[in-house]
């Protein structure tokens, strides 16, 4: 078997240039875990792999966010959500939303001032900065944690705490003060952009396709999280990059193969066939 998900596939000494845009290896590692979990697979078990929303990247930083301290009125309730969280990025759960809001706030605090606002703004849409964030926190790299232009010397622990407070401020403003009602899928919507009418504010809702989804940038069922707000609406944590086509191929009997596209079979926005696959695609049906 082969497991690949855009991760680096060669050793550091490999002499030929392929790319410098390798994805973090978490999705490939999770695929390997799930393939190794059974001695023999079926189409149904392979479907479970395609639907998997366990984020190994989130698991890696969970100990850090659980140590975050804040005087925010919602801090205790937020930590209660995180205490039982195992990195499964369910759309109906609050913990993934809390985690990503914290990770975003911390990423901006650590790297925005050093990289410079213009370059940082350009890269926010395409980069997660997660590998850099992991490195800084695990090394306790105070150079990156210290804010440029302030007389104080901020520590990494202080930055972790401050990002937690800012994340709770952000989420309370957007989703209300009842953490029990927060849902990752309320913010993390799979957005199928319409070109060009998504650029027209009052027309976009009629032409875009949206559905709540779980997962994140690092799950097998990938739904990449953008750290940059959508320019037109200011929305955060939208999913605009994921599996537009899923397929399971039965090479012994091709008629048993299963496929699903993310929108529909019609390019006419007002046809029911333009969005007839969305709900099934979100459920990872075929």
Coordinates of C-alpha atoms in Angstrom, one line a residue:
X1 CA 0.0 0.0 0.0
X2 CA 1.0 3.7 -0.5
X3 CA -0.1 6.5 1.8
X4 CA 0.5 10.0 0.5
X5 CA -1.0 13.4 1.3
X6 CA 1.4 16.0 -0.2
X7 CA 4.0 15.4 2.6
X8 CA 7.7 15.5 2.0
X9 CA 8.6 12.2 0.3
X10 CA 12.4 12.2 0.2
X11 CA 15.3 12.7 2.7
X12 CA 17.0 16.0 3.2
X13 CA 20.0 15.0 1.1
X14 CA 17.9 14.2 -2.0
X15 CA 19.7 16.2 -4.8
X16 CA 16.8 17.2 -7.1
X17 CA 14.4 20.0 -6.4
X18 CA 10.7 19.1 -6.3
X19 CA 9.1 21.8 -4.3
X20 CA 9.4 23.8 -1.1
X21 CA 5.6 23.6 -0.4
X22 CA 5.4 20.3 1.3
X23 CA 2.4 19.8 3.6
X24 CA 2.9 18.8 7.2
X25 CA 2.9 15.0 7.4
X26 CA 0.0 14.6 9.8
X27 CA -2.5 13.4 7.2
X28 CA -0.2 10.8 5.7
X29 CA 0.7 9.6 9.3
X30 CA -3.0 9.2 10.1
X31 CA -3.7 7.3 6.9
X32 CA -0.9 4.9 7.9
X33 CA -2.4 4.5 11.4
X34 CA -5.8 3.6 9.9
X35 CA -4.4 1.3 7.2
X36 CA -2.4 -0.5 9.8
X37 CA -5.3 -0.9 12.2
X38 CA -6.8 -3.8 10.2
X39 CA -5.3 -6.8 8.5
X40 CA -7.7 -6.6 5.6
X41 CA -9.8 -3.7 4.4
X42 CA -13.1 -3.3 2.6
X43 CA -14.8 -0.5 0.7
X44 CA -16.6 0.3 4.0
X45 CA -13.4 0.6 6.0
X46 CA -11.8 2.7 3.4
X47 CA -14.8 5.0 3.5
X48 CA -14.2 5.3 7.2
X49 CA -10.6 6.5 6.4
X50 CA -11.8 9.1 4.0
X51 CA -14.3 10.3 6.6
X52 CA -11.7 10.5 9.4
X53 CA -11.5 13.9 11.2
X54 CA -8.8 13.1 13.9
X55 CA -6.2 15.8 13.8
X56 CA -2.8 14.6 14.9
X57 CA -1.6 18.2 14.6
X58 CA -4.2 19.3 17.2
X59 CA -3.2 16.5 19.5
X60 CA 0.4 17.8 19.4
X61 CA -0.6 21.2 20.8
X62 CA -3.4 20.2 23.2
X63 CA -1.1 20.1 26.2
X64 CA -0.1 23.7 25.5
X65 CA -3.6 25.1 25.2
X66 CA -4.7 23.2 28.3
X67 CA -2.0 25.0 30.3
X68 CA -3.3 28.4 29.1
X69 CA -4.6 30.6 31.9
X70 CA -7.0 33.6 31.6
X71 CA -9.2 35.8 33.8
X72 CA -11.8 35.7 31.0
X73 CA -15.3 34.9 32.3
X74 CA -15.5 32.0 29.8
X75 CA -12.0 30.6 30.5
X76 CA -13.1 27.8 33.0
X77 CA -15.9 26.6 30.7
X78 CA -13.5 26.7 27.7
X79 CA -11.0 24.6 29.5
X80 CA -13.7 22.1 30.5
X81 CA -14.5 21.7 26.8
X82 CA -10.8 21.1 26.1
X83 CA -10.3 18.7 28.9
X84 CA -12.3 16.0 27.2
X85 CA -11.1 16.8 23.7
X86 CA -8.9 14.3 21.9
X87 CA -8.3 16.1 18.6
X88 CA -11.4 14.8 16.8
X89 CA -12.5 17.8 14.8
X90 CA -16.3 17.2 14.9
X91 CA -18.5 19.9 13.3
X92 CA -20.9 19.8 16.3
X93 CA -18.3 20.3 19.0
X94 CA -17.0 23.5 20.6
X95 CA -13.5 22.4 21.3
X96 CA -12.2 22.5 17.7
X97 CA -13.5 26.1 17.4
X98 CA -11.8 27.1 20.7
X99 CA -8.5 25.4 19.6
X100 CA -8.4 27.1 16.1
X101 CA -9.3 30.5 17.5
X102 CA -6.4 30.2 20.0
X103 CA -4.0 28.9 17.4
X104 CA -4.8 31.7 15.0
X105 CA -4.4 34.4 17.7
X106 CA -1.1 32.9 18.8
X107 CA 0.2 32.6 15.3
X108 CA -0.5 36.2 14.6
X109 CA 1.1 37.3 17.9
X110 CA 4.3 35.3 17.4
X111 CA 5.0 35.8 13.7
X112 CA 3.2 38.9 12.5
X113 CA 5.6 41.5 14.0
X114 CA 8.7 39.6 12.9
X115 CA 7.7 38.8 9.4
X116 CA 6.2 42.2 8.8
X117 CA 2.6 43.1 8.2
X118 CA 2.6 43.2 4.4
X119 CA 4.2 39.8 3.9
X120 CA 2.4 38.2 6.8
X121 CA -1.0 39.4 5.4
X122 CA -0.2 37.9 2.0
X123 CA 0.8 34.5 3.5
X124 CA -2.1 34.1 5.9
X125 CA -4.4 32.9 3.2
X126 CA -2.1 30.0 2.1
X127 CA -0.1 29.0 5.1
X128 CA -1.0 27.6 8.5
X129 CA 2.4 28.4 10.1
X130 CA 1.7 25.3 12.2
X131 CA 5.1 23.7 11.8
X132 CA 6.8 27.0 12.8
X133 CA 4.4 27.4 15.8
X134 CA 5.2 23.9 17.0
X135 CA 8.9 24.6 16.8
X136 CA 8.7 27.9 18.7
X137 CA 6.6 26.4 21.5
X138 CA 8.5 23.2 21.9
X139 CA 11.9 25.0 21.9
X140 CA 10.6 27.7 24.2
X141 CA 12.0 30.1 21.7
X142 CA 11.7 33.5 23.5
X143 CA 13.1 35.4 20.4
X144 CA 9.9 34.7 18.5
X145 CA 7.6 35.0 21.6
X146 CA 8.9 38.5 22.5
X147 CA 6.8 41.2 20.7
X148 CA 8.8 43.6 18.7
X149 CA 8.4 47.3 19.6
X150 CA 7.4 46.8 23.2
X151 CA 9.6 47.6 26.2
X152 CA 8.6 44.4 28.0
X153 CA 10.1 41.0 27.2
X154 CA 7.1 38.6 26.6
X155 CA 7.6 34.9 27.3
X156 CA 6.0 32.1 25.4
X157 CA 3.8 31.2 28.3
X158 CA 2.5 34.8 28.4
X159 CA 1.8 34.7 24.7
X160 CA -0.1 31.4 25.1
X161 CA -2.3 32.9 27.8
X162 CA -2.9 36.2 26.0
X163 CA -3.9 34.4 22.8
X164 CA -6.4 32.3 24.8
X165 CA -8.0 35.4 26.2
X166 CA -8.2 37.1 22.7
X167 CA -9.7 33.9 21.3
X168 CA -12.4 33.8 23.9
X169 CA -13.2 37.5 23.2
X170 CA -13.4 36.8 19.5
X171 CA -15.7 33.8 19.9
X172 CA -18.0 35.4 22.4
X173 CA -18.5 38.3 20.1
X174 CA -19.3 36.0 17.2
X175 CA -21.1 33.1 18.8
X176 CA -22.5 34.4 22.1
X177 CA -21.6 33.8 25.7
X178 CA -22.9 30.2 26.0
X179 CA -20.0 27.9 25.1
X180 CA -22.4 25.0 25.2
X181 CA -23.9 26.4 22.0
X182 CA -20.6 26.9 20.2
X183 CA -20.1 24.6 17.2
X184 CA -17.0 24.2 14.9
X185 CA -19.3 23.8 12.0
X186 CA -21.0 27.1 12.6
X187 CA -17.8 28.8 11.6
X188 CA -16.1 26.1 9.6
X189 CA -18.2 26.0 6.5
X190 CA -17.2 24.3 3.2
X191 CA -17.5 27.2 0.7
X192 CA -17.7 26.4 -3.0
X193 CA -16.9 29.7 -4.6
X194 CA -18.8 30.8 -7.7
X195 CA -16.6 32.6 -10.2
X196 CA -17.2 35.4 -10.7
X197 CA -20.4 36.1 -8.8
X198 CA -18.9 35.3 -5.3
X199 CA -17.2 38.7 -5.7
X200 CA -20.6 40.5 -5.8
X201 CA -21.8 40.7 -2.2
X202 CA -25.6 40.6 -2.8
X203 CA -25.3 37.9 -5.4
X204 CA -22.9 35.6 -3.6
X205 CA -25.5 33.9 -1.4
X206 CA -27.5 32.8 -4.4
X207 CA -24.5 31.2 -6.2
X208 CA -22.2 29.9 -3.5
X209 CA -22.6 26.4 -2.0
X210 CA -22.0 26.2 1.7
X211 CA -22.3 23.4 4.3
X212 CA -21.0 22.9 7.8
X213 CA -18.1 20.5 8.0
X214 CA -15.7 19.0 10.6
X215 CA -12.0 18.2 10.1
X216 CA -9.3 20.8 9.5
X217 CA -6.1 21.3 7.5
X218 CA -4.5 18.2 9.0
X219 CA -7.2 15.6 8.9
X220 CA -7.6 12.8 6.3
X221 CA -11.0 14.3 5.5
X222 CA -9.2 17.6 4.9
X223 CA -10.9 20.9 5.1
X224 CA -8.2 23.5 5.1
X225 CA -8.6 26.4 7.6
X226 CA -7.7 29.8 6.3
X227 CA -6.2 32.1 9.0
X228 CA -7.2 35.1 6.9
X229 CA -10.8 36.5 7.1
X230 CA -12.9 36.3 3.9
X231 CA -12.4 39.7 2.4
X232 CA -16.0 40.2 1.4
X233 CA -17.6 39.3 4.8
X234 CA -14.9 39.1 7.4
X235 CA -15.8 35.5 8.2
X236 CA -13.1 33.4 9.8
X237 CA -12.3 29.6 9.6
X238 CA -14.0 28.9 6.3
X239 CA -13.0 25.8 4.5
X240 CA -12.2 26.6 0.9
X241 CA -9.9 23.7 0.0
X242 CA -10.9 20.1 0.4
X243 CA -11.8 16.9 -1.5
X244 CA -13.9 18.1 -4.4
X245 CA -13.9 14.4 -5.6
X246 CA -13.9 11.3 -3.5
X247 CA -13.5 7.9 -5.0
X248 CA -13.1 4.3 -3.9
X249 CA -12.2 2.0 -6.7
X250 CA -12.9 -1.7 -6.7
X251 CA -10.4 -3.1 -9.1
X252 CA -11.9 -6.6 -8.9
X253 CA -15.4 -5.4 -9.8
X254 CA -15.3 -1.8 -11.1
X255 CA -19.1 -1.6 -11.0
X256 CA -18.8 -1.6 -7.2
X257 CA -16.7 1.5 -7.1
X258 CA -18.0 4.6 -5.3
X259 CA -17.6 8.3 -6.2
X260 CA -19.0 11.6 -5.0
X261 CA -18.4 15.2 -6.2
X262 CA -18.8 18.2 -3.8
X263 CA -21.5 20.2 -5.6
X264 CA -23.6 18.7 -8.5
X265 CA -23.6 17.9 -12.1
X266 CA -25.1 21.1 -13.5
X267 CA -23.3 24.4 -13.9
X268 CA -26.6 26.3 -13.9
X269 CA -27.0 27.8 -10.4
X270 CA -30.8 27.7 -10.3
X271 CA -30.9 24.1 -11.3
X272 CA -31.4 21.7 -8.4
X273 CA -28.7 19.5 -10.0
X274 CA -26.1 22.3 -9.3
X275 CA -26.1 21.4 -5.6
X276 CA -27.7 18.0 -5.3
X277 CA -24.6 16.3 -4.1
X278 CA -23.7 18.8 -1.3
X279 CA -25.4 17.0 1.6
X280 CA -24.3 13.6 0.6
X281 CA -20.7 14.8 0.1
X282 CA -20.7 16.4 3.6
X283 CA -21.8 13.0 5.1
X284 CA -19.1 11.2 3.1
X285 CA -21.7 9.2 1.2
X286 CA -21.2 8.1 -2.4

